[in-house]
Structures are given as structure tokens and as C-alpha cells.
PDB file of C-alpha atoms and ligand atoms in Angstrom:
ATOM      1  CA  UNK A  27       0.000   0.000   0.000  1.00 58.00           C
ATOM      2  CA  UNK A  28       1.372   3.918  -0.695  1.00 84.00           C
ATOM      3  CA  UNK A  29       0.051   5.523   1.980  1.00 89.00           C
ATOM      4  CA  UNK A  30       1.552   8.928   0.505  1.00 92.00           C
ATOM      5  CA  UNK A  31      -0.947   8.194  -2.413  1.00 93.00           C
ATOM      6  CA  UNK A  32      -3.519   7.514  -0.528  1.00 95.00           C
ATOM      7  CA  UNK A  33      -3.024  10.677   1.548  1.00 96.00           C
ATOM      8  CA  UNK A  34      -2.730  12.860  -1.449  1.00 96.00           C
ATOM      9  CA  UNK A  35      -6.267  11.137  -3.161  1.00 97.00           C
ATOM     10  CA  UNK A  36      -8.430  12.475   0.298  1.00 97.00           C
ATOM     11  CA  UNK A  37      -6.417  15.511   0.722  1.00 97.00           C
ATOM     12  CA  UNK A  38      -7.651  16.198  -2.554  1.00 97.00           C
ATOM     13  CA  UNK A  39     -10.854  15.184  -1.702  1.00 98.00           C
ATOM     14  CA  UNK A  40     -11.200  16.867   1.535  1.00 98.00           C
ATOM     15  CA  UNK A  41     -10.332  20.323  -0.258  1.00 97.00           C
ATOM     16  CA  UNK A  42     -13.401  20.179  -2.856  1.00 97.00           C
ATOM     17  CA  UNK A  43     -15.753  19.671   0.505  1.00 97.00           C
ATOM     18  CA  UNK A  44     -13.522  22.225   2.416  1.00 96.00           C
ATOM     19  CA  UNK A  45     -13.577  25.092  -0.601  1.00 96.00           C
ATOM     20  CA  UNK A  46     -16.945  23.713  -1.970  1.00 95.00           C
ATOM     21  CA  UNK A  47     -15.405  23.475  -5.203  1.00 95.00           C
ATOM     22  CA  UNK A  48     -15.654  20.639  -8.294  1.00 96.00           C
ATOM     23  CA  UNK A  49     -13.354  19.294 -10.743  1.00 96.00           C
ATOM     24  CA  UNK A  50     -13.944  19.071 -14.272  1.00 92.00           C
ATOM     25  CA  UNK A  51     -14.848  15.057 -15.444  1.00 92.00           C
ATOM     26  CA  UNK A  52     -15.244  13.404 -18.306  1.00 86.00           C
ATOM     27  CA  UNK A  53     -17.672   9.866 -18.251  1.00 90.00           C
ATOM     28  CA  UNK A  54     -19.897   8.952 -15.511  1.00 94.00           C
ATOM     29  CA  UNK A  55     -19.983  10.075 -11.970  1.00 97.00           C
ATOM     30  CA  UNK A  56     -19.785   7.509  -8.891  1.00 98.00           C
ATOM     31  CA  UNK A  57     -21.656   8.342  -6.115  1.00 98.00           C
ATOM     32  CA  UNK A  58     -21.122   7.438  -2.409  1.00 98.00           C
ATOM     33  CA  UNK A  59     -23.810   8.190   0.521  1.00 98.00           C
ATOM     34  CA  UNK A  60     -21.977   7.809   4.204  1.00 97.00           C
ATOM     35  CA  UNK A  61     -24.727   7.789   6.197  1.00 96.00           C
ATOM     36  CA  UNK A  62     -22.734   7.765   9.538  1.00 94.00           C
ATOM     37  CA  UNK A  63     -23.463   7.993  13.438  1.00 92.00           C
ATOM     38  CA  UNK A  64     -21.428  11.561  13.304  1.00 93.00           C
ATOM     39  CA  UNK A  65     -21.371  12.918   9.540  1.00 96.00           C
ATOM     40  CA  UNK A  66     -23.506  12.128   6.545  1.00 97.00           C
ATOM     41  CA  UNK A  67     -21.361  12.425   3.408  1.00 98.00           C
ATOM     42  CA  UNK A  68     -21.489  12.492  -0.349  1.00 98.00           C
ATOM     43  CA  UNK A  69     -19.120  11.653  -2.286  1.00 98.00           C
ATOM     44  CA  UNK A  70     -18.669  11.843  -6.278  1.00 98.00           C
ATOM     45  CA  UNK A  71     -15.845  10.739  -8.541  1.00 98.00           C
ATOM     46  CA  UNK A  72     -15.458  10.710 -11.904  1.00 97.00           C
ATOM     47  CA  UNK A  73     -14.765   7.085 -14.059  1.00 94.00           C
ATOM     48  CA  UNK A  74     -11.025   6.788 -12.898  1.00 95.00           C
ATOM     49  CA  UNK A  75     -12.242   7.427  -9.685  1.00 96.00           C
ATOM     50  CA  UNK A  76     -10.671  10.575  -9.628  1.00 96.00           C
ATOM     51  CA  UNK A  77     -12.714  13.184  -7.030  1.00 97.00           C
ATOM     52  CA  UNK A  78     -15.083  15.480  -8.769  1.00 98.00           C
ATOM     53  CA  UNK A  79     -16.848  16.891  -5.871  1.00 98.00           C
ATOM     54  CA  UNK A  80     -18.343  16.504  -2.213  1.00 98.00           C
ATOM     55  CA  UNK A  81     -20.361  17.198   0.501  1.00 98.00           C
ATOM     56  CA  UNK A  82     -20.584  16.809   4.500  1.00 98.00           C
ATOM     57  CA  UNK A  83     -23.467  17.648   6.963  1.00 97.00           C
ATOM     58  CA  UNK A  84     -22.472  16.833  10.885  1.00 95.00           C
ATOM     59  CA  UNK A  85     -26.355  15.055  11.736  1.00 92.00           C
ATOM     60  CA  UNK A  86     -27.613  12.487  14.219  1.00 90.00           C
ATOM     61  CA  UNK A  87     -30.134  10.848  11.941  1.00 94.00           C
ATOM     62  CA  UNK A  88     -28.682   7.274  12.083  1.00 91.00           C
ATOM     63  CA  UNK A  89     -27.181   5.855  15.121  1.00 87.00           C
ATOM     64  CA  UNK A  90     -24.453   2.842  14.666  1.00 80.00           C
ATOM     65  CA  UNK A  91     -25.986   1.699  11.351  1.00 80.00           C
ATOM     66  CA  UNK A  92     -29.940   2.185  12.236  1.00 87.00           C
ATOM     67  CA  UNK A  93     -31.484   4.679  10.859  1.00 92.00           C
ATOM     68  CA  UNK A  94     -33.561   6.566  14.082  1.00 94.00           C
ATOM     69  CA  UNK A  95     -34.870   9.527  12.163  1.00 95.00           C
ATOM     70  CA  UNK A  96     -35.529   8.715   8.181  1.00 95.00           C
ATOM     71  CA  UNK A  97     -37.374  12.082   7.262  1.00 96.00           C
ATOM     72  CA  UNK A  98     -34.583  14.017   8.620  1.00 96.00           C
ATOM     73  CA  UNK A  99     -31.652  11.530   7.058  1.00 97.00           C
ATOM     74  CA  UNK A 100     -33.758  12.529   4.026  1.00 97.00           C
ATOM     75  CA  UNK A 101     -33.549  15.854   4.040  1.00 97.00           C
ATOM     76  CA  UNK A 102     -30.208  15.785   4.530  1.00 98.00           C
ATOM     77  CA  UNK A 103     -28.995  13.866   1.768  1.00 98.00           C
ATOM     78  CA  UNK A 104     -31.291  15.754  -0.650  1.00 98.00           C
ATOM     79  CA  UNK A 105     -29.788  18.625   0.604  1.00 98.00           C
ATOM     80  CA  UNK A 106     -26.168  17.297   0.358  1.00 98.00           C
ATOM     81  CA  UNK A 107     -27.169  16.095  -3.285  1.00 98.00           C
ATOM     82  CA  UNK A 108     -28.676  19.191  -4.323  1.00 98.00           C
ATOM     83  CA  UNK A 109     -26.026  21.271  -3.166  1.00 97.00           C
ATOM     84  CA  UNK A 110     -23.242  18.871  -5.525  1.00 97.00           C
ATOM     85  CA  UNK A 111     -25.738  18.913  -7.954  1.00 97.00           C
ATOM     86  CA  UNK A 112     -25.855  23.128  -8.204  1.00 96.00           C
ATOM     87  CA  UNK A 113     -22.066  23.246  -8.086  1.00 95.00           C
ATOM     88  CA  UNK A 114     -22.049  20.657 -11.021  1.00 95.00           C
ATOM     89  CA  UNK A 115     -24.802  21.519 -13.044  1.00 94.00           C
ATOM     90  CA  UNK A 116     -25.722  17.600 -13.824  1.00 95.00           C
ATOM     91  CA  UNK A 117     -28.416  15.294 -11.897  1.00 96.00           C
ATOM     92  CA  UNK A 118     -26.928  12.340  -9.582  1.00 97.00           C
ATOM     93  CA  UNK A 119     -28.636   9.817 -10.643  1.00 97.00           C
ATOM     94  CA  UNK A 120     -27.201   6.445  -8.669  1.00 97.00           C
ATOM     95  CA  UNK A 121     -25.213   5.922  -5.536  1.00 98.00           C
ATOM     96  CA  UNK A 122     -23.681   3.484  -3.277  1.00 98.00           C
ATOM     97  CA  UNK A 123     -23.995   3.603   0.411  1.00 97.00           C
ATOM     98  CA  UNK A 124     -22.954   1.441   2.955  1.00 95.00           C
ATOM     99  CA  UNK A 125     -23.387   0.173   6.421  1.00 93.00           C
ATOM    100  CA  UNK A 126     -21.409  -1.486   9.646  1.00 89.00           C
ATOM    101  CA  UNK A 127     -20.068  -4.974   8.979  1.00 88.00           C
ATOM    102  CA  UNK A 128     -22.950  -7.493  10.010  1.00 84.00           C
ATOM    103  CA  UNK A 129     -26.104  -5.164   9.926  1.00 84.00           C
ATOM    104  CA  UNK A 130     -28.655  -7.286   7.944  1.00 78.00           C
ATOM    105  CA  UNK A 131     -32.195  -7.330   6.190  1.00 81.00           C
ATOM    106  CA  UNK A 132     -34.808  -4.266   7.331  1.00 84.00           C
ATOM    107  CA  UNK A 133     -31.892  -2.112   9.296  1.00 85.00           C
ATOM    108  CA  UNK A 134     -29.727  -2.689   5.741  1.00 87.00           C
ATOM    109  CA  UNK A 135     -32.403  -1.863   3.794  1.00 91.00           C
ATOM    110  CA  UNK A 136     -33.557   1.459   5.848  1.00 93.00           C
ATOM    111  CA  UNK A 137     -30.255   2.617   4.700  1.00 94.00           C
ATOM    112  CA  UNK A 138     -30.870   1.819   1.225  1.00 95.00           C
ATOM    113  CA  UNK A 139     -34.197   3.484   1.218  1.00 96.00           C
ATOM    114  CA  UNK A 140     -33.043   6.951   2.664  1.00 97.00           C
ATOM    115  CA  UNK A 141     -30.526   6.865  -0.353  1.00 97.00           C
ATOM    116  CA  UNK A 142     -33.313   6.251  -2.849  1.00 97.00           C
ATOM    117  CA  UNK A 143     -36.182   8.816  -0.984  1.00 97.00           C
ATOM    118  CA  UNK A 144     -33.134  10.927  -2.157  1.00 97.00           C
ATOM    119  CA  UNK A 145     -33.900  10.155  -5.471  1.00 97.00           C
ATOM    120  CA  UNK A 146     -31.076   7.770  -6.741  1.00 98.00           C
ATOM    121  CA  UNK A 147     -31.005   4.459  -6.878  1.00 98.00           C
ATOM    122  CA  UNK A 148     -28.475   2.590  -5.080  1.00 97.00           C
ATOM    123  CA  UNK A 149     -26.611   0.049  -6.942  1.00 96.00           C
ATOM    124  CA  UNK A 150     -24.416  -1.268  -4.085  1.00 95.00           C
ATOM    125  CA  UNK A 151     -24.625  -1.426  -0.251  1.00 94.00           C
ATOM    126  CA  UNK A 152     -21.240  -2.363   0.948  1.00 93.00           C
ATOM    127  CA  UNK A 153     -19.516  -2.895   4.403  1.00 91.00           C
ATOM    128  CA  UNK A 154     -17.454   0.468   5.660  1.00 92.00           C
ATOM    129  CA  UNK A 155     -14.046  -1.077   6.693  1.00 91.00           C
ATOM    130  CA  UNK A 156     -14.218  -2.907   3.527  1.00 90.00           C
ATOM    131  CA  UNK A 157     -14.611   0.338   1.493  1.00 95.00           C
ATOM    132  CA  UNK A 158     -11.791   2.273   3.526  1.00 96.00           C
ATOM    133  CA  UNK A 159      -9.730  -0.683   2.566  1.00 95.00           C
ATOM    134  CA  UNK A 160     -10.308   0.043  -1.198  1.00 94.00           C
ATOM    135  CA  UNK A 161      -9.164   3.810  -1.254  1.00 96.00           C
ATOM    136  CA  UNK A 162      -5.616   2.844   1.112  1.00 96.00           C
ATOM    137  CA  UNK A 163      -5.196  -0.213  -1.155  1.00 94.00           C
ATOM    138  CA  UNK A 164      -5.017  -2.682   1.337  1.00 95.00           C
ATOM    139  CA  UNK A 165      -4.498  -6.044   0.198  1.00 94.00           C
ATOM    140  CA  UNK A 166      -3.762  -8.076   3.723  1.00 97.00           C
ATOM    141  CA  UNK A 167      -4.115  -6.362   7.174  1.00 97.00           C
ATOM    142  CA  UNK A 168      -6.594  -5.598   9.516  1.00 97.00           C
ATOM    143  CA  UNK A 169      -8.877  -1.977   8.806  1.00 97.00           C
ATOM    144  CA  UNK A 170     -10.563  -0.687  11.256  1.00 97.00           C
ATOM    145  CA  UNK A 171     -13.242   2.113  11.031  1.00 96.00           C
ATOM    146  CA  UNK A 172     -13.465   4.170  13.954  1.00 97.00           C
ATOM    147  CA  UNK A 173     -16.381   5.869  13.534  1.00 95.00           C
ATOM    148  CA  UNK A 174     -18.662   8.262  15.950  1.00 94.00           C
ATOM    149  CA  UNK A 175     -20.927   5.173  16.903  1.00 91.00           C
ATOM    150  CA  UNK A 176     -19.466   1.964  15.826  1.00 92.00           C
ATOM    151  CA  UNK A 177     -16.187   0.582  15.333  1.00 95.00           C
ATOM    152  CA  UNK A 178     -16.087  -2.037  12.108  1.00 94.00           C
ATOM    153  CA  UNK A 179     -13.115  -4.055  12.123  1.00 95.00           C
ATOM    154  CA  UNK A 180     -12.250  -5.841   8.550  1.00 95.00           C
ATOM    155  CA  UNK A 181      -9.594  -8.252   7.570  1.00 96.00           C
ATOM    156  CA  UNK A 182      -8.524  -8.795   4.091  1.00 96.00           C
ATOM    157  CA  UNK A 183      -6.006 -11.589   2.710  1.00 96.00           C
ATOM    158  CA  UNK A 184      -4.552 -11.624  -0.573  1.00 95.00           C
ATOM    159  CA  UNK A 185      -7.340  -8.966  -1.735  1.00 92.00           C
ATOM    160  CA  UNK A 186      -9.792 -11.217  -0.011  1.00 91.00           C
ATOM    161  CA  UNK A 187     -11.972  -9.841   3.054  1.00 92.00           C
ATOM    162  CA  UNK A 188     -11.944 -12.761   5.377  1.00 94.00           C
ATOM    163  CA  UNK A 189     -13.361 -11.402   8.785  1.00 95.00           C
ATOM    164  CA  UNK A 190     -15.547  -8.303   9.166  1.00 94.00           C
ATOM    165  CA  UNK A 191     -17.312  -7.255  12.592  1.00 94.00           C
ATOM    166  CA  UNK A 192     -18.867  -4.327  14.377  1.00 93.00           C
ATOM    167  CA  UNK A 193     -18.671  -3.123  17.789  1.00 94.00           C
ATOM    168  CA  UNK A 194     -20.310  -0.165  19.649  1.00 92.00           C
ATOM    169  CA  UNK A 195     -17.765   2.028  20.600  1.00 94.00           C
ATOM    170  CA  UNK A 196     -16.473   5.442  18.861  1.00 96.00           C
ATOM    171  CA  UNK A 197     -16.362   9.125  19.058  1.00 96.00           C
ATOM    172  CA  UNK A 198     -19.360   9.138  20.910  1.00 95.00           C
ATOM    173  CA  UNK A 199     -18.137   6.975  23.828  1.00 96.00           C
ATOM    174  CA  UNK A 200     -15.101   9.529  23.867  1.00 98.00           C
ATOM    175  CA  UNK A 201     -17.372  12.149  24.469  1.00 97.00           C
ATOM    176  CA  UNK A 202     -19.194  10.859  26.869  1.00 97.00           C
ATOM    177  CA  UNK A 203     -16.447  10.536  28.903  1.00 98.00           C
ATOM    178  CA  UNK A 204     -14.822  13.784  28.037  1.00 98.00           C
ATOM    179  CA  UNK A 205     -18.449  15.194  29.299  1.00 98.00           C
ATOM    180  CA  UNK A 206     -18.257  12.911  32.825  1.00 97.00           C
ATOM    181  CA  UNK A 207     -15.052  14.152  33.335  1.00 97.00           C
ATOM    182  CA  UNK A 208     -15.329  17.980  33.115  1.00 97.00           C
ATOM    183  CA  UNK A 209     -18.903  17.995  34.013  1.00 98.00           C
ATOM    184  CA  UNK A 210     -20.227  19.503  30.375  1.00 97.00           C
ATOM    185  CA  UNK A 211     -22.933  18.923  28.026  1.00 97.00           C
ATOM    186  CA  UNK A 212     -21.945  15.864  25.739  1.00 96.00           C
ATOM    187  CA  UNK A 213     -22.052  18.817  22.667  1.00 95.00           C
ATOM    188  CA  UNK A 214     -19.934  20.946  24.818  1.00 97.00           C
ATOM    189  CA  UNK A 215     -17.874  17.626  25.219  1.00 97.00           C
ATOM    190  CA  UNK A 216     -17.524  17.145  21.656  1.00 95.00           C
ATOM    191  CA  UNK A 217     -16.199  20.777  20.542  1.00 96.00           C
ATOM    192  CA  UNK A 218     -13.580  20.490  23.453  1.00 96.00           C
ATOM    193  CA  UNK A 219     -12.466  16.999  22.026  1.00 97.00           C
ATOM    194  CA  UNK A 220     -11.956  18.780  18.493  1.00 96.00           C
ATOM    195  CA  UNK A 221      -9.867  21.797  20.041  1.00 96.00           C
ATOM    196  CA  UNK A 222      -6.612  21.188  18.767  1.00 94.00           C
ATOM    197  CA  UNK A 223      -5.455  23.253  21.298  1.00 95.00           C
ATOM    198  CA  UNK A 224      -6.346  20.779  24.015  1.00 94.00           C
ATOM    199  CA  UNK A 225      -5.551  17.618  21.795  1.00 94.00           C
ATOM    200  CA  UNK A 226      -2.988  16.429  24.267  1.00 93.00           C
ATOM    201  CA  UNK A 227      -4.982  17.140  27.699  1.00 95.00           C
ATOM    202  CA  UNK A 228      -7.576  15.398  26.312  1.00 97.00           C
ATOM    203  CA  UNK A 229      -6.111  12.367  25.095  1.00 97.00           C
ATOM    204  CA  UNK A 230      -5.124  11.536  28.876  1.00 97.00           C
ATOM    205  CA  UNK A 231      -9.046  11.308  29.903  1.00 97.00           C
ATOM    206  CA  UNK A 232      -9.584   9.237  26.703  1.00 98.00           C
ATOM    207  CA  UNK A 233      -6.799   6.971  26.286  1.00 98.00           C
ATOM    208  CA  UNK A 234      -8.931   4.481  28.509  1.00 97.00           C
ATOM    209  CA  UNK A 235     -11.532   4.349  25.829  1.00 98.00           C
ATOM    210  CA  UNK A 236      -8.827   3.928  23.213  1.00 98.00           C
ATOM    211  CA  UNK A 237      -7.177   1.198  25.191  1.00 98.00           C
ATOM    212  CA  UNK A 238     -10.410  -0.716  25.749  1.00 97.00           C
ATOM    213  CA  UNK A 239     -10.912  -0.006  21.769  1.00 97.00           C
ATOM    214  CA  UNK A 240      -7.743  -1.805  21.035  1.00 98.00           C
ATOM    215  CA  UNK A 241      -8.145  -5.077  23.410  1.00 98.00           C
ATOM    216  CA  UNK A 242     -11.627  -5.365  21.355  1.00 97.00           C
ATOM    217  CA  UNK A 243     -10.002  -5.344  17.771  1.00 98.00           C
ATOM    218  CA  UNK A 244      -7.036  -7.244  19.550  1.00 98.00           C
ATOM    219  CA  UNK A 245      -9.683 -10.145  20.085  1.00 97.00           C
ATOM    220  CA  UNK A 246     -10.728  -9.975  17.200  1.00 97.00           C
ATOM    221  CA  UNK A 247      -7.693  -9.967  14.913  1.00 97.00           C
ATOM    222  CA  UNK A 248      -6.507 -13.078  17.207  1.00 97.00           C
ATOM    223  CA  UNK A 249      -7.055 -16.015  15.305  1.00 94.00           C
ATOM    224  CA  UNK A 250      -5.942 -14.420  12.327  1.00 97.00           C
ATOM    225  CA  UNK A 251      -2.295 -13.359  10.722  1.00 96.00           C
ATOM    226  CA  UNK A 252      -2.588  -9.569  10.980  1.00 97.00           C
ATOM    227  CA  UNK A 253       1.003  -8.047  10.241  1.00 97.00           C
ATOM    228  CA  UNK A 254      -0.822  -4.436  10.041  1.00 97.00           C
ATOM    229  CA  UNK A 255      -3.752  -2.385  11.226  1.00 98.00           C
ATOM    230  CA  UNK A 256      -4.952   0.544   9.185  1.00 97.00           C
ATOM    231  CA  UNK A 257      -7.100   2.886  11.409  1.00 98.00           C
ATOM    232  CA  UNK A 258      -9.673   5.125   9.932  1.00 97.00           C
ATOM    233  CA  UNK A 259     -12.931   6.959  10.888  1.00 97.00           C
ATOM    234  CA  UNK A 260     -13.163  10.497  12.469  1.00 97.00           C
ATOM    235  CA  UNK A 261     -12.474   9.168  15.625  1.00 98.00           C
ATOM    236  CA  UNK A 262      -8.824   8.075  15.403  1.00 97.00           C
ATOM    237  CA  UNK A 263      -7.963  11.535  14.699  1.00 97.00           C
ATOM    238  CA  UNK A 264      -5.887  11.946  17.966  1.00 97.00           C
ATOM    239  CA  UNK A 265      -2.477  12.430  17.352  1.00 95.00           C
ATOM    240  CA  UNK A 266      -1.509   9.101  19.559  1.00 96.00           C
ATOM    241  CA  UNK A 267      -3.932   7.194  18.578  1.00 98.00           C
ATOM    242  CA  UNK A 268      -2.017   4.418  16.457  1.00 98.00           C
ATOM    243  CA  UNK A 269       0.433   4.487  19.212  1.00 98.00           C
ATOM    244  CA  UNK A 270      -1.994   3.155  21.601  1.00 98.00           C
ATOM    245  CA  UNK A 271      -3.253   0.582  19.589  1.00 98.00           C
ATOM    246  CA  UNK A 272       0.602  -0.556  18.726  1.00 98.00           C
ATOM    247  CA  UNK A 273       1.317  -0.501  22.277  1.00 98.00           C
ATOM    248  CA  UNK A 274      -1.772  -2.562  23.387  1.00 98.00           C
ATOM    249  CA  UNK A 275      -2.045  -5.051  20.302  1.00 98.00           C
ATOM    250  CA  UNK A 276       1.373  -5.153  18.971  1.00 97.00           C
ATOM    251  CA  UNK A 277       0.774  -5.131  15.293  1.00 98.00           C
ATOM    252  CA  UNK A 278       2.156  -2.060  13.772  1.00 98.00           C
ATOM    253  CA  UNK A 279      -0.509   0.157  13.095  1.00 98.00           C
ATOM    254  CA  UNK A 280      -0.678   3.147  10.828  1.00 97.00           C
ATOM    255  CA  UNK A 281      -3.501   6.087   9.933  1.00 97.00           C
ATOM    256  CA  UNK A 282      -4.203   7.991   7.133  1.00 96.00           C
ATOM    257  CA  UNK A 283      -4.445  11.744   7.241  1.00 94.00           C
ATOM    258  CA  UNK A 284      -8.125  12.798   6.959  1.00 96.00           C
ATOM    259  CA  UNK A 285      -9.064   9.438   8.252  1.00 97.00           C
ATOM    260  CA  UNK A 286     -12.520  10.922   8.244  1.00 97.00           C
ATOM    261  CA  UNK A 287     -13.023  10.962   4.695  1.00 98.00           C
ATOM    262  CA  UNK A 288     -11.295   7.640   3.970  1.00 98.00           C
ATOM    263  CA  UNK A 289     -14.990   5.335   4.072  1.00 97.00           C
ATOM    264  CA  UNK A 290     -16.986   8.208   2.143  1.00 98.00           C
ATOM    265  CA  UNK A 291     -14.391   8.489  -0.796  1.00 98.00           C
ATOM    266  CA  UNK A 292     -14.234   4.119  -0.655  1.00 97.00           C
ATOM    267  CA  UNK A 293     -18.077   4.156  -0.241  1.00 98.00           C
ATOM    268  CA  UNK A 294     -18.007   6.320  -3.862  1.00 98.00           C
ATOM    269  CA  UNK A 295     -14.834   3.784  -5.289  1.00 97.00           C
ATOM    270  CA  UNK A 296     -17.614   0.574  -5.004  1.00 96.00           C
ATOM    271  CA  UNK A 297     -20.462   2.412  -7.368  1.00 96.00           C
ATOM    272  CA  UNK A 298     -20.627  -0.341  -9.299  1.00 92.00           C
ATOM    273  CA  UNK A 299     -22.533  -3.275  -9.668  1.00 80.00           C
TER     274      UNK A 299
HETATM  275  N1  ATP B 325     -10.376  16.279  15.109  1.00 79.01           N
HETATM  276  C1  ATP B 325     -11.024  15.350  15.778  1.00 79.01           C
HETATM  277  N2  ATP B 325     -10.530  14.894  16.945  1.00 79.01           N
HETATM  278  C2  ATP B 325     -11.170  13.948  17.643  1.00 79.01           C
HETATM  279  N3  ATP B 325     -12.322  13.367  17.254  1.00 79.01           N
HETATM  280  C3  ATP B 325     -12.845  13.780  16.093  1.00 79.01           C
HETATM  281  C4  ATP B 325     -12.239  14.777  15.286  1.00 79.01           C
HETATM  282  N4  ATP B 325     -12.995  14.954  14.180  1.00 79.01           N
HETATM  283  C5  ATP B 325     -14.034  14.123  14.301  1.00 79.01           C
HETATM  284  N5  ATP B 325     -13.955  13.413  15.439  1.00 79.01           N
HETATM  285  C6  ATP B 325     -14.919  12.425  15.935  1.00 79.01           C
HETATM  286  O1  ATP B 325     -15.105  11.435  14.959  1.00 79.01           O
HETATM  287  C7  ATP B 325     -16.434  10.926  15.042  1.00 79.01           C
HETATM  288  C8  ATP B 325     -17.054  10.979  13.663  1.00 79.01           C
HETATM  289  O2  ATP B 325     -16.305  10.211  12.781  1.00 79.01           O
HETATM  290  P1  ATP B 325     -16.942   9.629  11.446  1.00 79.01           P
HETATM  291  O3  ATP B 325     -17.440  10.739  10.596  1.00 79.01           O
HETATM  292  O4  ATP B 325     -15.932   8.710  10.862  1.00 79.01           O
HETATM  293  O5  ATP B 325     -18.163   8.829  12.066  1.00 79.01           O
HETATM  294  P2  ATP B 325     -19.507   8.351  11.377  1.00 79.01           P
HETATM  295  O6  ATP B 325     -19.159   7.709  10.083  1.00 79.01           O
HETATM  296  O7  ATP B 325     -20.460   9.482  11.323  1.00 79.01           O
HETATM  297  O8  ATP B 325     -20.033   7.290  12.436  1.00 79.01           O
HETATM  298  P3  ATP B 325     -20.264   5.695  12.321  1.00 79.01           P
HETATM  299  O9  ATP B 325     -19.326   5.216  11.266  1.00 79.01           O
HETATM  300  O10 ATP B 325     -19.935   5.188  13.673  1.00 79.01           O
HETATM  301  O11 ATP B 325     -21.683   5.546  11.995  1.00 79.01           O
HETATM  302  C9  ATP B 325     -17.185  11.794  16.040  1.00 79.01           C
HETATM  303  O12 ATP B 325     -17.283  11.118  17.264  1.00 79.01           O
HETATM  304  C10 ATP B 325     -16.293  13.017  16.144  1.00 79.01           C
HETATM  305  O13 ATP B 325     -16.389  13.637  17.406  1.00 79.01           O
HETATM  306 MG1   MG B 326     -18.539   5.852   9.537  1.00 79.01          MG
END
């Protein structure tokens, strides 16, 4: 895997959202709908997969995979789509979304069905470690998605994925704790975990929750031959993060910068059938 290429392709990304700009295209457009715990997020590349444009909306519409308020998920997404589709000037017309490792039949399909109240049809629902493992190009390793509700944990061999599973644990649980401990309002919680000007004091409240996070994907990745662990997902954003999880697991572990918009920008690599 080139992680420097990998880096560059969401930096790249991240600056159409950031500036709210577009790239010119040629061919079809891929869509991809993150409908996450933390940040709903559209994603469109062009036919080399190239980024053309995106869009992000911070919402609490869908909690670890279920979807807990449809007309507002929606809204959103119309409003995410319409918003690509003024800066672009063309009609998105299909997508593909995707949900935690494991969620199956109505809670799967809920996620589907906000995509296509949205007015596209979805032509593929796939697992979100699995799609952060297609934009870092990770053959054989462990990914892990740590998201603002759940953390999906997939393993790939040879290309293959051979082990995906979901936990509940994320951002959220960070926050929560970053609330407890200096007695704030879990949104209060949440903007003081972001400061990057408390990054470090912070970290010390949460490593617990990051340790605990690591002994879970440690039990997981046990019974397989995991040489690496690619974190991604808003969550691992901490500067020590990867540390931690070296330090409790063992397996060299590395992180992507943006690891945000790694799932949305793999989410938009699998439109196709
Ligand atoms: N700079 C940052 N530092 C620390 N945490 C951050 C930072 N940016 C985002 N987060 C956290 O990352 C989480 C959101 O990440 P992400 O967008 O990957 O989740 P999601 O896809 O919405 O959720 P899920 O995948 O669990 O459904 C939130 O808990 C948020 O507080
Ligand atoms: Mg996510």
C-alpha cells in the first residue's frame, strides 16, 4: 500500500468539501452516501475514480448503522445532493452507500431506502471497513473504522476480506467521557475533544476508551495473521492514537491523514454493480 498516495487522493478530496469546489470530469460520476453515526457524506468521482466533488453535513439521523430519524436523514442527503448537484450543473442519478459490517435485512435496507427517498437508486450497499480498505489499497491487514458510533473491524487476505465485525464504541463513547469528566454537556464535550489546542490534555481522559478499543479489535484480529492495522474513521484523529493501539495489540498500526473521509471516498470507489 502507498500511503503517501492515498493521503494525497483524500487531501484532494477533503479540499473540494472544504472550498466547496468541483473538478472538471469526463464519463460517468460515482456516487457514495456515508450515512454515519457523526457525519452524513457524499461523495462523487469521476470514471477513474478521480474526485469530482463533495459534501458533509455533521447530523444524528442514524445511530451505529440504524437509521432513528428517516425524514430528517432525508432531508439531509437531498440537501447534500442538491447542493453537488448546483455546483455541477448535472443530476446524480445512482449511488452506493454502505453500512457497519454485520447489519442485515430491514436495518440494511432502511439505509438503502433513505438513499433512494433521495432520489437515486443505489446500486451497491457495501460494508465500511471494507470500502476504507479500497481507497488505502489494502491487500492483507486488519482496517478498522473508527467511527462516531461503531467501530467495524475488517480483515482482508490476498485482496480477499476474510473477517468483518462491528462493535459499539467510537467518538461518541469519547465524548461521553470527556463530558463525565469535566462535568459539560456531551455537545460541549464534543467541541472540546476537536480543540486542537487541548488535543494532548484530552487524550489523557480518553486513552482508557482507546485502550479498551484496542483489546476489542485485539480479540478480534486473534485467530488471524494480521502483520498491520490501518485505522480510519473520524475518531482516530488523535495524534496518539495508532500508538496506543501498537502498544496494546502489537501489530504495527498506521492512519491515514483525513481518516474521516477515507470510508466516504471508498463508499463512492464501489459504485458499481
Ligand atoms: N479532530 C477530531 N478529533 C477527535 N475526534 C474527532 C475529530 N474529528 C471528528 N472526530 C470524531 O469522529 C467521530 C465521527 O467520525 P466519522 O465521521 O468517521 O463517524 P460516522 O461515520 O459518522 O459514524 P459511524 O461510522 O460510527 O456511523 C465523532 O465522534 C467526532 O467527534
Ligand atoms: Mg462511519
Amino acid at each position: 500500500m502507498d500511503l503517501i498516495r492515498a493521503n494525497e487522493y483524500v487531501e484532494s478530496f477533503a479540499k473540494l468539501i472544504e472550498g466547496q469546489q468541483v473538478n472538471g470530469y469526463k464519463g460517468n460520476l460515482k456516487v457514495g452516501v456515508d450515512l454515519g453515526t457523526a457525519n452524513i457524506v457524499l461523495s462523487v468521482l469521476d470514471e477513474m475514480d478521480q474526485p469530482v466533488a463533495g459534501a458533509l453535513y455533521p447530523a444524528s439521523v442514524v445511530k451505529d448503522g440504524l437509521v432513528v430519524d428517516y425524514v430528517g436523514a432525508v432531508r439531509i442527503v437531498r440537501n447534500l445532493k442538491q447542493q453537488v448537484e448546483s455546483l455541477l450543473g448535472v443530476r446524480l442519478t445512482h449511488a452506493a452507500t454502505a453500512v457497519p459490517p454485520g447489519t442485515i435485512g430491514g436495518n440494511a435496507k432502511a439505509i438503502a431506502n433513505v438513499v433512494e427517498s433521495s432520489d437515486m437508486e443505489v446500486i451497491n450497499v457495501v460494508d465500511e471497513p471494507t470500502a476504507a480498505a479500497a481507497v488505502l489499497g489494502v491487500t492483507d491487514g486488519a482496517v478498522v473504522d473508527v467511527g462516531g458510533g461503531t467501530t467495524g473491524i475488517s480483515i482482508l487476505k490476498n485482496g480477499e476480506v476474510i473477517y468483518t465485525a462491528d462493535e459499539p464504541t467510537g467518538g461518541t463513547h469519547m465524548s461521553l467521557v470527556v463530558a463525565g469528566n469535566y462535568k459539560v454537556s456531551f455537545e460541549e464535550a464534543e467541541k472540546l475533544k476537536k480543540d486542537p489546542n487541548r488535543q494532548k490534555e484530552i487524550f489523557v481522559v480518553i486513552k482508557p476508551v482507546v485502550e479498551k478499543m484496542a483489546s476489542i479489535v485485539k480479540r478480534h484480529i486473534a485467530s488471524f495473521d494480521v502483520n498491520k492495522i490501518y485505522v480510519v474513521g473520524g475518531a482516530c484523529c488523535f495524534e496518539e492514537f495508532e500508538n496506543v493501539f501498537f502498544k496494546e495489540i502489537g501489530v504495527p498500526t498506521v492512519k491515514p491523514e483525513r481518516p474521516l473521509l477515507v470510508t466516504p471516498l471508498g463508499i463512492a470507489l464501489n459504485c458499481k454493480k
